[in-house]
Short mmCIF file of C-alpha atoms in Angstrom, two decimals:
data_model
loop_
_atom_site.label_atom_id
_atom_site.label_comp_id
_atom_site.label_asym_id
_atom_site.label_seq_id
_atom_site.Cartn_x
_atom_site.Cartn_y
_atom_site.Cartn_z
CA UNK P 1 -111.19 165.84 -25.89
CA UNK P 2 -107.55 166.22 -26.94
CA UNK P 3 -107.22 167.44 -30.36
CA UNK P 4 -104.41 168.20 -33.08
CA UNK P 5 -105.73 170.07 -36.37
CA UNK P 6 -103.94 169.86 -39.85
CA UNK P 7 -105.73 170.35 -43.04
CA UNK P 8 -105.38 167.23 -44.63
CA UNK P 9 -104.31 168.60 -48.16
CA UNK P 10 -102.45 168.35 -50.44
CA UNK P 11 -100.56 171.33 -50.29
CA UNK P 12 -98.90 171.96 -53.76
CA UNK P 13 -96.06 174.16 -54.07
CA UNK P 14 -92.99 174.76 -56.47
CA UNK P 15 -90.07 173.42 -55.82
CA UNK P 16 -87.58 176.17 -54.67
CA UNK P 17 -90.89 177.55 -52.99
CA UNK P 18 -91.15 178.06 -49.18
CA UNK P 19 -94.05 175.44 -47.64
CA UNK P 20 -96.06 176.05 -44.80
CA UNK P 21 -97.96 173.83 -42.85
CA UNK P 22 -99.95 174.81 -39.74
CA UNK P 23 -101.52 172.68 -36.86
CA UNK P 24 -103.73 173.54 -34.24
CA UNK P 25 -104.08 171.74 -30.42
CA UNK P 26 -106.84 172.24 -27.48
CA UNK P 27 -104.86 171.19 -24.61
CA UNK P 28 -103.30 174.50 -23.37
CA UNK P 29 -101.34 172.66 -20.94
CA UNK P 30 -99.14 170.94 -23.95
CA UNK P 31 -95.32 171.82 -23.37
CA UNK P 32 -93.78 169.22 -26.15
CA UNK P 33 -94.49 169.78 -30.04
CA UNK P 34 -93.13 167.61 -32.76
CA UNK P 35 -93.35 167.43 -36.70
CA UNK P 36 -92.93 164.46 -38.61
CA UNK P 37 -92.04 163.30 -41.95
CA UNK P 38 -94.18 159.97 -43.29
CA UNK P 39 -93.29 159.05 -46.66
CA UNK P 40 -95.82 156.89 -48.58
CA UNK P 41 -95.66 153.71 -46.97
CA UNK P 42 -92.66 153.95 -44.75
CA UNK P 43 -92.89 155.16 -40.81
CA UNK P 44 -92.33 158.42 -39.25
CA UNK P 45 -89.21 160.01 -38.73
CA UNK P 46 -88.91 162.81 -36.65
CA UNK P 47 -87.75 166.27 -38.03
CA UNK P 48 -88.27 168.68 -35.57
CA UNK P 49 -89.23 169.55 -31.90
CA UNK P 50 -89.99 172.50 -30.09
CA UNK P 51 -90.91 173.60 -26.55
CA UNK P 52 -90.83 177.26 -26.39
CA UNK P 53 -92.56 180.05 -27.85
CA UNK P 54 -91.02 181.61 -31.07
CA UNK P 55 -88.92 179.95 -34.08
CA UNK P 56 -86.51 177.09 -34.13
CA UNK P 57 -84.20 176.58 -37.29
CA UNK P 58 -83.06 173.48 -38.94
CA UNK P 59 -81.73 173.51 -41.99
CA UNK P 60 -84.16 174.59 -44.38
CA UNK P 61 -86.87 173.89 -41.45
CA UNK P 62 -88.48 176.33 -39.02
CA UNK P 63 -90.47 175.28 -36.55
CA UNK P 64 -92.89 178.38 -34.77
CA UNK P 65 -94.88 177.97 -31.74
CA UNK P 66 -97.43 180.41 -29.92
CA UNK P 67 -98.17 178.65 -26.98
CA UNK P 68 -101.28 181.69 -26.37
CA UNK P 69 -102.97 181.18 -29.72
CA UNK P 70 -102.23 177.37 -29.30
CA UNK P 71 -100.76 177.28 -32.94
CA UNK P 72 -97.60 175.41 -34.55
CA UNK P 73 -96.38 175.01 -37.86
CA UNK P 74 -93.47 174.31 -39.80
CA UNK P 75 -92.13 176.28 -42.62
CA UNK P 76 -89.80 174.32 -45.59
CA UNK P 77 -87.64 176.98 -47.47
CA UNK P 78 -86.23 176.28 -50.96
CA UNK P 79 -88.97 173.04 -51.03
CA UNK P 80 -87.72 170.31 -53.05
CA UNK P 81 -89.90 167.19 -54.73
CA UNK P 82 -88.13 164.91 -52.37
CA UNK P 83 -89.88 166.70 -49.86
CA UNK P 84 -93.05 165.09 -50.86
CA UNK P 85 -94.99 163.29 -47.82
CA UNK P 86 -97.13 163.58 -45.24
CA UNK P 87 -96.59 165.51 -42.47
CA UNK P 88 -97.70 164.97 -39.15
CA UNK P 89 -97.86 167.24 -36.45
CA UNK P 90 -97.78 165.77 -32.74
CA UNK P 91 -98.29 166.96 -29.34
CA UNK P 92 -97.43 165.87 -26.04
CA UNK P 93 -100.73 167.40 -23.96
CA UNK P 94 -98.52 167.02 -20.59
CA UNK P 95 -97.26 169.43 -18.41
CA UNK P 96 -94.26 168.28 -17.55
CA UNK P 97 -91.53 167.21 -19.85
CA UNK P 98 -90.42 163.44 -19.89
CA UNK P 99 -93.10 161.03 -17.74
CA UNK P 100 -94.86 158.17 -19.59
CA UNK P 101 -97.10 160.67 -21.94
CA UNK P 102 -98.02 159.08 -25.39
CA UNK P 103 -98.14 161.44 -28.29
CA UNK P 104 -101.21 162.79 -29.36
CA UNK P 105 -101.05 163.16 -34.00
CA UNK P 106 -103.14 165.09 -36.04
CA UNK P 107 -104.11 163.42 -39.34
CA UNK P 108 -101.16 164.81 -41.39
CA UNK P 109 -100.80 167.27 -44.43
CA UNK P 110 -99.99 165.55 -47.81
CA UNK P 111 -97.38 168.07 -49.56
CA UNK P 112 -96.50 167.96 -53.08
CA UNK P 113 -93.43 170.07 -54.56
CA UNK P 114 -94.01 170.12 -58.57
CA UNK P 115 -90.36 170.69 -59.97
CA UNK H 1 -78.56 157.93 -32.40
CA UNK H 2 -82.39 156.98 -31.26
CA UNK H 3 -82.26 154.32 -33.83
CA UNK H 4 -85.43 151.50 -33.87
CA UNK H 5 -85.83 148.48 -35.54
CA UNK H 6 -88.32 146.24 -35.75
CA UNK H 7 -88.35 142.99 -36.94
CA UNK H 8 -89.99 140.92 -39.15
CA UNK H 9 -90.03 144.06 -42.37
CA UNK H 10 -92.84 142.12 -43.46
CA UNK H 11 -95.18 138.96 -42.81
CA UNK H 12 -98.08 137.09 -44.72
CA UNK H 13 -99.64 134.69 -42.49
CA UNK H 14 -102.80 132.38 -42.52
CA UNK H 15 -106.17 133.27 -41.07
CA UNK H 16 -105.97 131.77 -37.35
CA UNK H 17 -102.54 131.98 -36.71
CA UNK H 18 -100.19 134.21 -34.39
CA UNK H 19 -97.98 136.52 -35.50
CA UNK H 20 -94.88 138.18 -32.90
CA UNK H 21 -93.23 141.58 -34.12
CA UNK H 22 -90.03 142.52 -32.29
CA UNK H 23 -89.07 146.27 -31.72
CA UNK H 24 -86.10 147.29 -30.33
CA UNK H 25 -84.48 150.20 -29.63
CA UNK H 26 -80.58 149.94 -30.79
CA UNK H 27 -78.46 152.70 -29.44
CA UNK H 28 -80.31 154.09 -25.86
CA UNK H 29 -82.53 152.45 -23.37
CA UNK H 30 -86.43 152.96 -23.45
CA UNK H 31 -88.63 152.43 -20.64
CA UNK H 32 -91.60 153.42 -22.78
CA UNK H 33 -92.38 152.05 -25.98
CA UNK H 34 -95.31 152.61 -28.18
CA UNK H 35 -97.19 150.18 -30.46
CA UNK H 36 -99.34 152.11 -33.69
CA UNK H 37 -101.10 150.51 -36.62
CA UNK H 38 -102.41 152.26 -39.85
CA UNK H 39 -104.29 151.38 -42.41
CA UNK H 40 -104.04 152.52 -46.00
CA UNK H 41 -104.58 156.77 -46.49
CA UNK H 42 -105.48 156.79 -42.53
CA UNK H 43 -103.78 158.34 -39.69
CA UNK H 44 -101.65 156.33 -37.17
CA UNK H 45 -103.97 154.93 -34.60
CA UNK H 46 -102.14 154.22 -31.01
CA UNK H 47 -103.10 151.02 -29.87
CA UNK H 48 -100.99 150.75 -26.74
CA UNK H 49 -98.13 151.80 -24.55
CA UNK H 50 -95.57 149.46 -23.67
CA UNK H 51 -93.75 149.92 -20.11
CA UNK H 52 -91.35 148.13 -19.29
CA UNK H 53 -91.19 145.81 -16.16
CA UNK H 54 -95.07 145.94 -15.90
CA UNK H 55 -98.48 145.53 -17.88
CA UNK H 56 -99.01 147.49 -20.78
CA UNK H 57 -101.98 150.46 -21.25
CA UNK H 58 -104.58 149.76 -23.83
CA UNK H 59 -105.75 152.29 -25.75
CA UNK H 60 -109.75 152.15 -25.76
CA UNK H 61 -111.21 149.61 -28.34
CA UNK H 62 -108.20 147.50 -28.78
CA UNK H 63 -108.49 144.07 -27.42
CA UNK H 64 -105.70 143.11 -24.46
CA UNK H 65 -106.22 139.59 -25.05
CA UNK H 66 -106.09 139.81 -29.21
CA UNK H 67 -102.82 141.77 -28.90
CA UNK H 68 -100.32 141.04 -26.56
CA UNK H 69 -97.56 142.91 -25.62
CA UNK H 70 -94.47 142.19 -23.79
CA UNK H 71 -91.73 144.59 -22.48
CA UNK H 72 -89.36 142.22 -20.82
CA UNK H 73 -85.84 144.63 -21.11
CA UNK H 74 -85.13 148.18 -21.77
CA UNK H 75 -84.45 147.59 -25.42
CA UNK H 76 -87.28 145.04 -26.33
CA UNK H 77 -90.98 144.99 -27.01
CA UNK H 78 -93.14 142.45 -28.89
CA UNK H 79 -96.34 142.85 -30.23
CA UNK H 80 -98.19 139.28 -30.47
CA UNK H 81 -101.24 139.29 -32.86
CA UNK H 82 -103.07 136.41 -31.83
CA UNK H 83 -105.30 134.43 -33.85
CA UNK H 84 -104.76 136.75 -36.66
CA UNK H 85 -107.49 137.77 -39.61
CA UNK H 86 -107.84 139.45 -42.60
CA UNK H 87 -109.26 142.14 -40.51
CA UNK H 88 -105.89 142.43 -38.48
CA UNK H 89 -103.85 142.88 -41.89
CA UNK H 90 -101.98 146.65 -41.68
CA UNK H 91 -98.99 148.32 -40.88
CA UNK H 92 -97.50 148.24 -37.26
CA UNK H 93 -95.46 150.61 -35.90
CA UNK H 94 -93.60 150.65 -32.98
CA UNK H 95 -91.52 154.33 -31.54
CA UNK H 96 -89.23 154.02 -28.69
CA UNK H 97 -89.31 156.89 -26.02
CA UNK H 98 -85.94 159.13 -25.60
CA UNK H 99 -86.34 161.58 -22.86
CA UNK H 100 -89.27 163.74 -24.49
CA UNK H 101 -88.94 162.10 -28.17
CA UNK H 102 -90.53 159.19 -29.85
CA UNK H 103 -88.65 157.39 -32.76
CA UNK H 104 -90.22 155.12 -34.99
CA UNK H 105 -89.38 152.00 -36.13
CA UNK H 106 -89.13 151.12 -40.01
CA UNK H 107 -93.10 149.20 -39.32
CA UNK H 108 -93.89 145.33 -39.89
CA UNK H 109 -96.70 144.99 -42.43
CA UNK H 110 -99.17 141.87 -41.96
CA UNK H 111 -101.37 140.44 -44.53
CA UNK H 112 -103.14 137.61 -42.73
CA UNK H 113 -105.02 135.61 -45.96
#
């Protein structure tokens, strides 16, 4: 079975605080990784991506991936309360970049930033 | 770029009647496009994939013939709910494939009374 952890939350934090939210997979074969932002009834919208091993930087978002431990998360500095959502964190369990491969999400992390 | 709509926002509809949501993908060609539904506090739930130029993949449990979908063009998918019930009422999503990335559209949300 093909599986993506989050703790489901909330995660509180101060605003101006850094935020971290982690997510797990099983398939050790997954290449693609993806966070997204859902606010509270509106759709997804893609943040960040990441394919290798290490950090990738965006802004005030940092993705980090360790492909051995099978571990991503996503760190928010300087967290602001219109950060507040869910955040889902998706994998793509194939191989192979691109082909026809839906998106496997884990549940999502609620995150609250208190001014 | 990677912009999706989808089209109606919004729909109320009586028990027994079809219902079509359009999704299209605006600014790049998809050959993949992916239909989601959630229901209140609950995690999107894939319901199919959407290719285009041939049949589209159920996930398991949804019902082919209950929801149709049709991906006639590289920019357009529908989603038909047929014979719709209270049961059906949610939020749809559709996300449009870019290379390795899936964008969402803004959602249709049914309420079949």
């Amino acid at each position: 079975q093909k599986e993506v952890e989050q703790n489901s939350g909330p995660l509180s934090v101060p605003e101006g605080a850094i935020a971290s939210l982690n997510c797990t997979y099983s398939d050790r074969v997954s290449q693609s990784f993806f966070w997204y932002r859902q606010y509270s009834g509106k759709s997804p919208e893609l943040i960040m991506s990441i394919y290798s091993n290490g950090d990738k930087e965006d802004g005030r978002f940092t993705a980090q991936l360790n492909k051995a431990s099978q571990y991503v998360s996503l760190l928010i500095r300087d967290s602001q309360p219109s950060d507040s959502a869910t955040y889902l964190c998706a994998v793509n369990p194939s191989p192979f970049s691109g082909g026809y491969n839906k998106l496997i999400f884990g549940a999502g992390t609620r995150l609250a930033v208190h001014p | 770029g990677a912009v999706v709509s989808q089209h109606p926002s919004w729909v109320i509809c009586k028990s027994g009647t079809s219902v079509k949501i359009e999704c299209r993908s605006l600014d790049f060609q998809a050959t993949t496009m992916f239909w989601y539904r959630q229901f209140p506090k609950q995690s999107l739930m894939l319901m199919a994939t959407s290719n285009e130029g041939s049949k589209a993949t159920y996930e398991q449990g949804v019902e082919k013939d209950k929801f149709l979908i049709n991906h006639a063009s590289l920019t357009l998918s529908t989603l038909t709910v047929t014979s719709a019930h209270p049961e059906d009422s949610s939020f749809y999503i559709c996300s449009a494939r870019q290379v390795d990335e899936q964008f969402f559209g803004p959602g249709t949300r049914l309420t079949v009374l």
